[in-house]
Short mmCIF file of C-alpha atoms in Angstrom, two decimals:
data_model
loop_
_atom_site.label_atom_id
_atom_site.label_comp_id
_atom_site.label_asym_id
_atom_site.label_seq_id
_atom_site.Cartn_x
_atom_site.Cartn_y
_atom_site.Cartn_z
CA UNK U 1 -0.14 0.24 0.16
CA UNK U 2 1.45 3.33 -1.21
CA UNK U 3 0.74 6.41 0.53
CA UNK U 4 0.86 9.41 -1.64
CA UNK U 5 0.83 12.81 -0.23
CA UNK U 6 -2.31 14.28 -2.28
CA UNK U 7 -0.39 17.91 -1.88
CA UNK U 8 2.59 17.16 -3.57
CA UNK U 9 1.88 13.92 -5.62
CA UNK U 10 4.87 12.09 -3.86
CA UNK U 11 4.86 8.77 -2.11
CA UNK U 12 5.73 9.12 1.36
CA UNK U 13 5.50 5.75 2.56
CA UNK U 14 4.91 1.88 1.76
CA UNK U 15 2.86 -0.54 3.80
CA UNK U 16 2.99 -4.27 3.24
CA UNK U 17 -0.69 -5.96 2.83
CA UNK U 18 -1.32 -8.66 5.26
CA UNK U 19 -1.17 -12.11 3.79
CA UNK U 20 -4.21 -14.25 4.22
CA UNK U 21 -2.42 -16.48 6.88
CA UNK U 22 -1.76 -13.04 8.70
CA UNK U 23 -5.38 -12.26 8.52
CA UNK U 24 -6.56 -15.56 9.70
CA UNK U 25 -4.37 -15.57 12.46
CA UNK U 26 -5.58 -11.81 13.65
CA UNK U 27 -9.02 -13.36 13.45
CA UNK U 28 -8.02 -16.35 15.74
CA UNK U 29 -6.76 -13.79 18.35
CA UNK U 30 -9.85 -11.57 18.29
CA UNK U 31 -11.62 -14.36 19.16
CA UNK U 32 -9.35 -15.46 21.81
CA UNK U 33 -9.28 -11.85 23.02
CA UNK U 34 -13.06 -11.75 23.04
CA UNK U 35 -13.41 -14.57 25.36
CA UNK U 36 -11.87 -12.61 28.38
CA UNK U 37 -12.73 -8.99 27.14
CA UNK U 38 -16.36 -9.94 27.60
CA UNK U 39 -15.94 -10.36 30.98
CA UNK U 40 -14.54 -7.13 32.13
CA UNK U 41 -16.72 -4.93 33.64
CA UNK U 42 -18.29 -2.13 31.70
CA UNK U 43 -16.53 0.35 34.47
CA UNK U 44 -13.30 -1.27 33.49
CA UNK U 45 -13.75 -0.64 30.06
CA UNK U 46 -15.05 2.95 30.83
CA UNK U 47 -11.95 3.58 32.50
CA UNK U 48 -9.56 2.14 29.66
CA UNK U 49 -11.57 4.79 27.29
CA UNK U 50 -10.96 7.80 29.32
CA UNK U 51 -7.21 6.61 29.09
CA UNK U 52 -7.81 6.46 25.50
CA UNK U 53 -9.10 10.34 25.23
CA UNK U 54 -6.10 11.24 27.40
CA UNK U 55 -3.63 9.64 24.75
CA UNK U 56 -5.61 11.28 22.09
CA UNK U 57 -4.80 14.74 23.53
CA UNK U 58 -1.52 14.15 24.51
CA UNK U 59 -0.43 13.15 21.07
CA UNK U 60 -3.08 15.23 19.00
CA UNK U 61 -0.26 16.91 16.71
CA UNK U 62 1.29 13.71 16.01
CA UNK U 63 -1.95 12.03 14.98
CA UNK U 64 -3.11 15.26 13.19
CA UNK U 65 -0.15 15.24 10.85
CA UNK U 66 -0.59 11.72 9.69
CA UNK U 67 -4.05 12.43 8.52
CA UNK U 68 -2.83 15.53 6.74
CA UNK U 69 0.10 13.84 5.00
CA UNK U 70 -1.80 10.94 4.05
CA UNK U 71 -5.26 12.12 2.64
CA UNK U 72 -4.66 16.16 2.70
CA UNK U 73 -6.92 17.43 5.47
CA UNK U 74 -5.76 20.88 6.43
CA UNK U 75 -3.89 20.82 9.81
CA UNK U 76 -6.37 22.87 11.86
CA UNK U 77 -9.19 20.66 10.80
CA UNK U 78 -7.20 17.45 11.59
CA UNK U 79 -6.27 18.81 15.21
CA UNK U 80 -9.98 19.30 15.77
CA UNK U 81 -10.68 15.83 14.12
CA UNK U 82 -8.54 14.13 17.07
CA UNK U 83 -10.03 16.40 19.60
CA UNK U 84 -13.52 15.24 18.77
CA UNK U 85 -12.49 11.82 18.86
CA UNK U 86 -11.25 12.47 22.53
CA UNK U 87 -14.66 13.96 23.38
CA UNK U 88 -16.43 10.89 21.82
CA UNK U 89 -14.19 8.75 24.17
CA UNK U 90 -15.03 10.79 26.99
CA UNK U 91 -18.74 10.30 26.22
CA UNK U 92 -19.05 6.64 26.45
CA UNK U 93 -16.50 6.63 29.34
CA UNK U 94 -19.35 8.62 31.29
CA UNK U 95 -22.40 7.12 29.87
CA UNK U 96 -21.77 3.64 28.51
CA UNK U 97 -22.82 2.05 31.68
CA UNK U 98 -26.09 3.72 31.88
CA UNK U 99 -26.64 2.96 27.92
CA UNK U 100 -26.08 -0.67 28.77
CA UNK U 101 -27.88 -1.01 31.78
CA UNK U 102 -30.57 -3.82 32.12
CA UNK U 103 -34.06 -2.45 31.29
CA UNK U 104 -36.87 -3.90 33.68
CA UNK U 105 -40.41 -4.76 32.24
CA UNK U 106 -43.63 -5.37 33.77
CA UNK U 107 -44.31 -9.06 34.72
CA UNK U 108 -46.46 -10.97 36.92
CA UNK U 109 -46.12 -11.21 40.63
CA UNK U 110 -43.26 -13.48 41.65
CA UNK U 111 -41.08 -12.68 38.40
CA UNK U 112 -38.44 -10.21 37.54
CA UNK U 113 -38.33 -9.50 33.72
CA UNK U 114 -34.99 -7.74 32.40
CA UNK U 115 -33.57 -7.12 28.85
CA UNK U 116 -29.67 -7.68 29.33
CA UNK U 117 -27.30 -5.74 26.87
CA UNK U 118 -24.47 -8.48 25.97
CA UNK U 119 -21.87 -8.12 23.37
CA UNK U 120 -21.67 -9.95 20.11
CA UNK U 121 -18.03 -10.86 19.28
CA UNK U 122 -15.37 -9.54 16.99
CA UNK U 123 -16.91 -6.77 14.89
CA UNK U 124 -15.28 -5.82 11.45
CA UNK U 125 -15.24 -2.30 10.59
CA UNK U 126 -14.82 -0.97 7.20
CA UNK U 127 -13.91 2.91 7.19
CA UNK U 128 -13.55 5.48 4.65
CA UNK U 129 -10.51 8.14 4.46
CA UNK U 130 -12.29 11.20 4.56
CA UNK U 131 -12.31 11.50 8.37
CA UNK U 132 -9.67 8.56 9.04
CA UNK U 133 -9.85 9.03 13.01
CA UNK U 134 -13.35 10.09 13.70
CA UNK U 135 -15.08 7.34 11.72
CA UNK U 136 -12.93 4.56 13.23
CA UNK U 137 -13.76 5.92 16.78
CA UNK U 138 -17.13 6.32 16.00
CA UNK U 139 -17.70 2.66 15.87
CA UNK U 140 -14.75 1.69 18.06
CA UNK U 141 -15.68 3.59 21.40
CA UNK U 142 -19.02 2.30 21.82
CA UNK U 143 -18.53 -1.35 20.47
CA UNK U 144 -15.38 -2.06 22.27
CA UNK U 145 -17.03 -0.44 25.75
CA UNK U 146 -20.01 -2.86 25.23
CA UNK U 147 -17.83 -5.70 25.20
CA UNK U 148 -17.04 -6.50 21.75
CA UNK U 149 -13.64 -6.51 20.16
CA UNK U 150 -12.57 -4.84 16.80
CA UNK U 151 -11.18 -5.40 13.62
CA UNK U 152 -10.54 -2.40 11.32
CA UNK U 153 -10.21 -2.51 7.39
CA UNK U 154 -9.33 0.98 6.69
CA UNK U 155 -8.94 2.93 3.34
CA UNK U 156 -5.99 1.95 1.50
CA UNK U 157 -4.75 5.36 1.21
CA UNK U 158 -4.45 5.85 5.03
CA UNK U 159 -2.57 3.11 6.44
CA UNK U 160 -0.69 5.16 8.63
CA UNK U 161 -3.65 6.57 10.51
CA UNK U 162 -5.07 3.01 11.01
CA UNK U 163 -1.27 2.05 12.56
CA UNK U 164 -1.94 5.52 14.61
CA UNK U 165 -5.34 4.31 15.76
CA UNK U 166 -4.09 0.98 16.85
CA UNK U 167 -1.51 3.03 18.89
CA UNK U 168 -4.03 4.78 20.80
CA UNK U 169 -5.47 1.78 22.41
CA UNK U 170 -1.95 0.29 23.01
CA UNK U 171 -0.90 3.30 24.68
CA UNK U 172 -4.14 3.44 26.76
CA UNK U 173 -3.53 -0.07 28.09
CA UNK U 174 -6.19 -2.08 25.99
CA UNK U 175 -5.62 -5.79 26.40
CA UNK U 176 -3.80 -6.95 23.58
CA UNK U 177 -5.71 -7.88 20.24
CA UNK U 178 -9.02 -6.15 21.39
CA UNK U 179 -8.31 -3.57 18.54
CA UNK U 180 -6.59 -4.83 15.53
CA UNK U 181 -6.15 -3.57 12.24
CA UNK U 182 -6.51 -5.59 8.60
CA UNK U 183 -4.16 -4.04 5.86
CA UNK U 184 -5.78 -5.62 3.07
CA UNK U 185 -7.47 -4.29 0.06
CA UNK U 186 -11.28 -3.91 -0.54
CA UNK U 187 -11.36 -7.18 -2.85
CA UNK U 188 -10.71 -9.42 0.27
CA UNK U 189 -13.36 -7.86 2.72
CA UNK U 190 -15.94 -10.53 1.67
CA UNK U 191 -13.88 -13.40 3.04
CA UNK U 192 -13.36 -11.89 6.33
CA UNK U 193 -17.04 -10.94 6.74
CA UNK U 194 -17.86 -14.56 5.61
CA UNK U 195 -15.70 -16.04 8.42
CA UNK U 196 -17.60 -17.46 11.11
CA UNK U 197 -15.42 -15.67 13.87
CA UNK U 198 -16.69 -12.37 12.75
CA UNK U 199 -20.07 -11.96 14.30
CA UNK U 200 -21.16 -8.32 12.98
CA UNK U 201 -19.67 -5.82 10.42
CA UNK U 202 -20.25 -1.97 9.76
CA UNK U 203 -19.38 0.18 6.66
CA UNK U 204 -18.94 3.88 6.08
CA UNK U 205 -18.52 4.21 2.55
CA UNK U 206 -19.89 4.17 -0.93
CA UNK U 207 -23.14 2.57 -2.09
CA UNK U 208 -21.71 -0.24 -4.08
CA UNK U 209 -19.59 -0.95 -1.10
CA UNK U 210 -22.20 -1.05 1.26
CA UNK U 211 -24.31 -3.44 -0.72
CA UNK U 212 -21.44 -5.89 -1.47
CA UNK U 213 -20.93 -6.06 2.42
CA UNK U 214 -24.70 -6.20 3.38
CA UNK U 215 -25.38 -9.20 0.88
CA UNK U 216 -22.30 -11.16 1.89
CA UNK U 217 -23.19 -10.79 5.78
CA UNK U 218 -26.94 -11.22 5.03
CA UNK U 219 -26.15 -14.75 3.35
CA UNK U 220 -24.29 -15.44 6.85
CA UNK U 221 -27.07 -13.96 9.17
CA UNK U 222 -24.80 -11.30 10.48
CA UNK U 223 -25.83 -7.82 11.79
CA UNK U 224 -24.83 -4.78 9.73
CA UNK U 225 -24.80 -0.84 10.27
CA UNK U 226 -24.12 1.03 6.81
CA UNK U 227 -23.49 4.70 6.88
CA UNK U 228 -23.31 5.48 3.11
CA UNK U 229 -23.39 8.67 1.03
CA UNK U 230 -25.41 11.72 1.20
CA UNK U 231 -26.64 14.59 -1.05
CA UNK U 232 -27.64 16.87 1.73
CA UNK U 233 -30.06 19.90 0.90
CA UNK U 234 -29.41 23.01 2.41
CA UNK U 235 -32.51 24.76 2.77
CA UNK U 236 -33.13 28.77 2.65
CA UNK U 237 -36.54 29.73 3.26
CA UNK U 238 -37.24 33.29 2.45
CA UNK U 239 -37.44 34.75 5.92
CA UNK U 240 -33.89 33.51 6.78
CA UNK U 241 -30.86 35.35 7.60
CA UNK U 242 -29.21 35.14 4.23
CA UNK U 243 -26.04 36.39 5.37
CA UNK U 244 -25.36 33.87 8.12
CA UNK U 245 -26.96 31.06 6.16
CA UNK U 246 -24.49 31.89 2.93
CA UNK U 247 -21.39 32.28 5.63
CA UNK U 248 -22.16 28.78 7.27
CA UNK U 249 -23.29 27.16 4.05
CA UNK U 250 -19.88 27.82 2.38
CA UNK U 251 -18.15 26.32 5.08
CA UNK U 252 -20.59 23.37 5.42
CA UNK U 253 -19.82 22.81 1.95
CA UNK U 254 -16.17 23.18 1.62
CA UNK U 255 -14.89 21.98 5.09
CA UNK U 256 -12.71 18.82 4.77
CA UNK U 257 -12.00 20.11 0.95
CA UNK U 258 -16.00 19.15 0.71
CA UNK U 259 -15.34 15.29 1.30
CA UNK U 260 -18.07 14.71 3.59
CA UNK U 261 -21.33 12.54 3.47
CA UNK U 262 -22.81 15.05 5.44
CA UNK U 263 -21.81 18.13 3.49
CA UNK U 264 -24.28 20.40 2.32
CA UNK U 265 -24.33 19.70 -1.34
CA UNK U 266 -27.78 20.98 -2.79
CA UNK U 267 -28.73 24.45 -1.78
CA UNK U 268 -32.65 25.16 -2.14
CA UNK U 269 -33.35 28.65 -1.89
CA UNK U 270 -36.46 30.50 -1.96
CA UNK U 271 -36.88 32.95 -4.91
CA UNK U 272 -37.24 35.93 -2.60
CA UNK U 273 -33.77 35.47 -1.24
CA UNK U 274 -31.98 33.83 -4.31
CA UNK U 275 -29.78 36.28 -5.58
CA UNK U 276 -28.74 37.73 -2.61
CA UNK U 277 -27.78 34.19 -1.07
CA UNK U 278 -25.96 33.24 -4.48
CA UNK U 279 -24.01 36.64 -4.47
CA UNK U 280 -23.22 36.14 -0.62
CA UNK U 281 -22.40 32.35 -1.10
CA UNK U 282 -19.94 32.79 -4.17
CA UNK U 283 -18.26 35.95 -1.86
CA UNK U 284 -17.85 33.46 1.16
CA UNK U 285 -16.57 30.46 -1.05
CA UNK U 286 -14.15 33.08 -2.75
CA UNK U 287 -13.01 33.91 0.53
CA UNK U 288 -11.64 30.58 1.47
CA UNK U 289 -7.84 30.05 1.42
CA UNK U 290 -7.02 27.02 -0.98
CA UNK U 291 -3.33 25.67 -0.15
CA UNK U 292 -0.81 23.66 1.79
CA UNK U 293 -2.54 21.45 4.63
CA UNK U 294 0.24 21.92 6.78
CA UNK U 295 -0.55 25.61 7.07
CA UNK U 296 -2.59 26.66 9.91
CA UNK U 297 -4.10 29.46 7.55
CA UNK U 298 -5.66 26.79 5.17
CA UNK U 299 -9.29 26.38 4.95
CA UNK U 300 -9.22 23.79 1.96
CA UNK U 301 -6.54 21.35 1.01
CA UNK U 302 -5.96 19.03 -1.88
CA UNK U 303 -8.45 16.67 -2.88
CA UNK U 304 -7.40 12.96 -1.06
CA UNK U 305 -6.03 11.89 -4.59
CA UNK U 306 -5.62 12.76 -8.19
CA UNK U 307 -8.13 10.14 -9.33
CA UNK U 308 -10.94 11.72 -7.08
CA UNK U 309 -10.30 15.16 -8.42
CA UNK U 310 -10.74 14.08 -11.83
CA UNK U 311 -13.92 12.24 -11.23
CA UNK U 312 -15.17 15.26 -9.65
CA UNK U 313 -14.32 17.52 -12.57
CA UNK U 314 -15.84 15.21 -14.92
CA UNK U 315 -19.13 15.52 -12.95
CA UNK U 316 -18.99 19.33 -12.87
CA UNK U 317 -18.13 19.02 -16.76
CA UNK U 318 -20.81 16.91 -17.39
CA UNK U 319 -23.45 19.21 -15.57
CA UNK U 320 -22.01 22.53 -17.32
CA UNK U 321 -22.56 20.64 -20.54
CA UNK U 322 -26.14 19.94 -19.64
CA UNK U 323 -26.60 23.78 -18.82
CA UNK U 324 -25.27 24.62 -15.29
CA UNK U 325 -23.63 27.78 -14.81
CA UNK U 326 -20.36 28.23 -13.19
CA UNK U 327 -20.27 31.18 -10.75
CA UNK U 328 -17.15 30.73 -9.35
CA UNK U 329 -14.45 28.03 -9.66
CA UNK U 330 -15.04 25.19 -11.97
CA UNK U 331 -11.43 24.10 -13.05
CA UNK U 332 -8.73 22.27 -11.24
CA UNK U 333 -6.06 24.57 -10.07
CA UNK U 334 -2.63 24.81 -12.00
CA UNK U 335 -0.32 23.54 -9.23
CA UNK U 336 1.55 20.30 -7.93
CA UNK U 337 -1.34 18.56 -6.05
CA UNK U 338 -5.04 17.26 -6.18
CA UNK U 339 -6.42 20.89 -5.54
CA UNK U 340 -9.92 21.95 -6.72
CA UNK U 341 -11.23 25.16 -5.44
CA UNK U 342 -14.78 26.06 -3.94
CA UNK U 343 -16.90 26.06 -6.65
CA UNK U 344 -20.70 27.09 -6.81
CA UNK U 345 -23.28 26.21 -9.82
CA UNK U 346 -26.51 27.44 -10.37
CA UNK U 347 -29.30 26.87 -13.15
CA UNK U 348 -28.34 23.29 -12.57
CA UNK U 349 -30.69 21.14 -14.80
CA UNK U 350 -32.39 17.80 -13.68
CA UNK U 351 -30.75 14.70 -14.45
CA UNK U 352 -27.27 15.95 -14.58
CA UNK U 353 -24.45 14.64 -12.36
CA UNK U 354 -24.71 17.80 -10.14
CA UNK U 355 -28.33 16.83 -9.61
CA UNK U 356 -28.61 13.23 -9.48
CA UNK U 357 -25.19 12.25 -7.95
CA UNK U 358 -23.15 12.95 -4.80
CA UNK U 359 -20.25 15.10 -5.95
CA UNK U 360 -17.47 14.53 -3.31
CA UNK U 361 -15.84 17.31 -3.39
CA UNK U 362 -15.92 21.52 -3.01
CA UNK U 363 -19.06 21.92 -5.41
CA UNK U 364 -22.07 23.34 -4.44
CA UNK U 365 -25.24 22.94 -6.49
CA UNK U 366 -28.09 26.03 -6.24
CA UNK U 367 -31.55 25.69 -6.98
CA UNK U 368 -34.16 28.50 -7.04
CA UNK U 369 -37.39 27.38 -5.73
CA UNK U 370 -40.92 29.11 -5.29
CA UNK U 371 -41.92 28.94 -1.72
CA UNK U 372 -41.94 26.26 1.14
CA UNK U 373 -43.65 23.54 -0.76
CA UNK U 374 -41.45 23.50 -3.25
CA UNK U 375 -38.26 23.73 -1.21
CA UNK U 376 -39.48 20.53 0.70
CA UNK U 377 -40.36 18.88 -2.57
CA UNK U 378 -36.67 19.72 -4.17
CA UNK U 379 -35.13 18.96 -0.77
CA UNK U 380 -36.56 15.25 -0.98
CA UNK U 381 -35.77 14.83 -4.73
CA UNK U 382 -33.21 12.48 -3.94
CA UNK U 383 -32.48 8.83 -3.48
CA UNK U 384 -30.13 9.93 -0.53
CA UNK U 385 -31.17 10.45 3.01
CA UNK U 386 -28.58 11.45 5.38
CA UNK U 387 -28.85 15.05 6.50
CA UNK U 388 -30.34 18.17 5.93
CA UNK U 389 -30.43 21.87 7.25
CA UNK U 390 -33.11 24.40 7.29
CA UNK U 391 -32.85 27.86 7.44
CA UNK U 392 -35.39 30.44 8.94
CA UNK U 393 -35.68 33.25 11.60
CA UNK U 394 -39.13 31.44 12.53
CA UNK U 395 -38.00 28.38 14.64
CA UNK U 396 -41.50 26.99 14.70
CA UNK U 397 -41.64 27.12 10.71
CA UNK U 398 -38.09 25.29 10.79
CA UNK U 399 -39.38 22.46 12.85
CA UNK U 400 -42.48 21.95 10.87
CA UNK U 401 -40.35 22.07 7.60
CA UNK U 402 -37.80 19.59 9.37
CA UNK U 403 -40.50 17.44 10.09
CA UNK U 404 -41.40 16.90 6.31
CA UNK U 405 -37.73 16.30 5.04
CA UNK U 406 -36.87 12.56 4.63
CA UNK U 407 -33.22 12.41 6.34
CA UNK U 408 -31.74 10.73 9.38
CA UNK U 409 -31.15 14.11 10.73
CA UNK U 410 -32.14 17.83 10.17
CA UNK U 411 -30.53 20.78 11.80
CA UNK U 412 -32.45 24.22 11.75
CA UNK U 413 -30.16 27.06 11.71
CA UNK U 414 -27.25 24.67 11.77
CA UNK U 415 -24.90 22.60 9.47
CA UNK U 416 -25.14 19.10 9.93
CA UNK U 417 -22.73 17.41 12.10
CA UNK U 418 -22.33 14.37 14.14
CA UNK U 419 -22.45 14.68 18.00
CA UNK U 420 -21.73 11.66 20.39
CA UNK U 421 -25.05 12.53 22.08
CA UNK U 422 -27.61 12.18 19.77
CA UNK U 423 -27.91 9.02 17.20
CA UNK U 424 -26.72 9.51 13.66
CA UNK U 425 -27.47 7.75 10.38
CA UNK U 426 -29.35 7.65 7.14
CA UNK U 427 -32.22 6.13 5.37
CA UNK U 428 -32.63 5.08 1.67
CA UNK U 429 -29.38 5.03 -0.18
CA UNK U 430 -27.79 6.37 2.70
CA UNK U 431 -27.92 3.41 4.57
CA UNK U 432 -29.40 1.98 7.93
CA UNK U 433 -28.71 1.61 11.55
CA UNK U 434 -27.46 4.17 13.88
CA UNK U 435 -24.17 5.13 15.33
CA UNK U 436 -23.39 7.29 18.58
CA UNK U 437 -25.25 7.84 21.82
CA UNK U 438 -27.42 4.98 23.29
CA UNK U 439 -28.58 3.78 19.83
CA UNK U 440 -25.24 3.48 18.44
CA UNK U 441 -23.96 1.28 21.45
CA UNK U 442 -26.98 -1.16 21.46
CA UNK U 443 -26.34 -2.01 17.82
CA UNK U 444 -24.02 -4.65 18.05
CA UNK U 445 -25.29 -6.38 21.63
CA UNK U 446 -27.56 -9.25 22.03
CA UNK U 447 -30.77 -7.96 23.82
CA UNK U 448 -31.07 -10.79 25.69
CA UNK U 449 -34.51 -11.29 27.59
CA UNK U 450 -34.17 -12.82 31.27
CA UNK U 451 -37.23 -14.16 33.01
CA UNK U 452 -36.58 -15.19 36.80
CA UNK U 453 -39.63 -16.53 38.70
CA UNK U 454 -39.47 -17.00 42.29
CA UNK U 455 -41.42 -20.51 41.86
CA UNK U 456 -41.96 -22.33 38.88
CA UNK U 457 -45.26 -21.70 37.01
CA UNK U 458 -47.52 -24.73 37.22
CA UNK U 459 -50.04 -23.30 34.48
CA UNK U 460 -48.07 -24.68 31.44
CA UNK U 461 -49.00 -21.94 28.75
CA UNK U 462 -50.15 -23.41 25.46
CA UNK U 463 -47.49 -21.51 23.24
#
């Protein structure tokens, strides 16, 4: 696995893939580790997770620089990502016991009925490169604390991040093999999912990858959670604070180089404020600094690879050929590295790539709509359903519109974000299942009913 710095195009490191025998040995070790890890108390697992948070904070610059080198994230955003992972660990270190505490149910006199939450075993996580720490900790923090053990198959362009995350758990004092990383390409995932020692799998990534993993897991009756792509609408109603919406919208589209499933991608704007909003969005997009991701002043770094940039530009060109107008940007920058500028497209015709596909880069598609009902229809005019954002000075109206949008989460007067305190996930082509909060930690557990009677029931039920 060659690590190519997307800001320079230079190969900066090489990692050897794990052989089949090495993967088999890792699965055996995971199974052995689970046998003892599951018996650790939740309190003990919480303490180890709190130690992992301390490790992240102590080494945040080191881990951030690995991200920046491997996938081009601006260093300030990479540091924030490490800090957010530490916050996530803090959250589950404080609340996992409550989330996993047995639930009591109504029962006849002389009986006690509870639901207990028991771990399943080794869980495979197939994770993407765009948030190479956050996506991994989003699975690892809750699932390990619930008593499962983790097997990470990270994206092939960020093997250093995978190794660094394993280092976090080692430094925190986790038992050996509770968390392992598998350096394998995507075409070897199916065999791991099918292995009897793997009890569940989670994937964050593309629709085709999600379907493939879910198909294999389904054949073997294994639980899965999928967080796939998104084409999030950013709805600006006629009573919105336009300047604030445009400022936040430009950042919501362009942070992390626009390479985010929950980035604002389709800007649905009421006719009454459309011209003002487009002018402000363009001005804010043009004010962002594109450049060296190691500089603290950089807002937008390179795309994660030259191939990803080329795919994005092909989508932009096809949309322009179909009739879209480029308000700003629209061409790769003439410099070393995979740099694409913040781009705004208007007059986006139905059926073009900017309208129907996920543009995984700093390209905003803007639509003019006539009124609230039209805005809701356009927001829902997608097969994706991950997140959405609604902008209005009337919060009651915002909540009413939010309830009509088909998505896993809708934020009113906020950009879409994932937060440890609330469930996160999508519907439709954006996947299923939930991460984070109580819902996330309970995804990969056995919800076991335990019925205890003081005395045997002599009245044998009929069924």
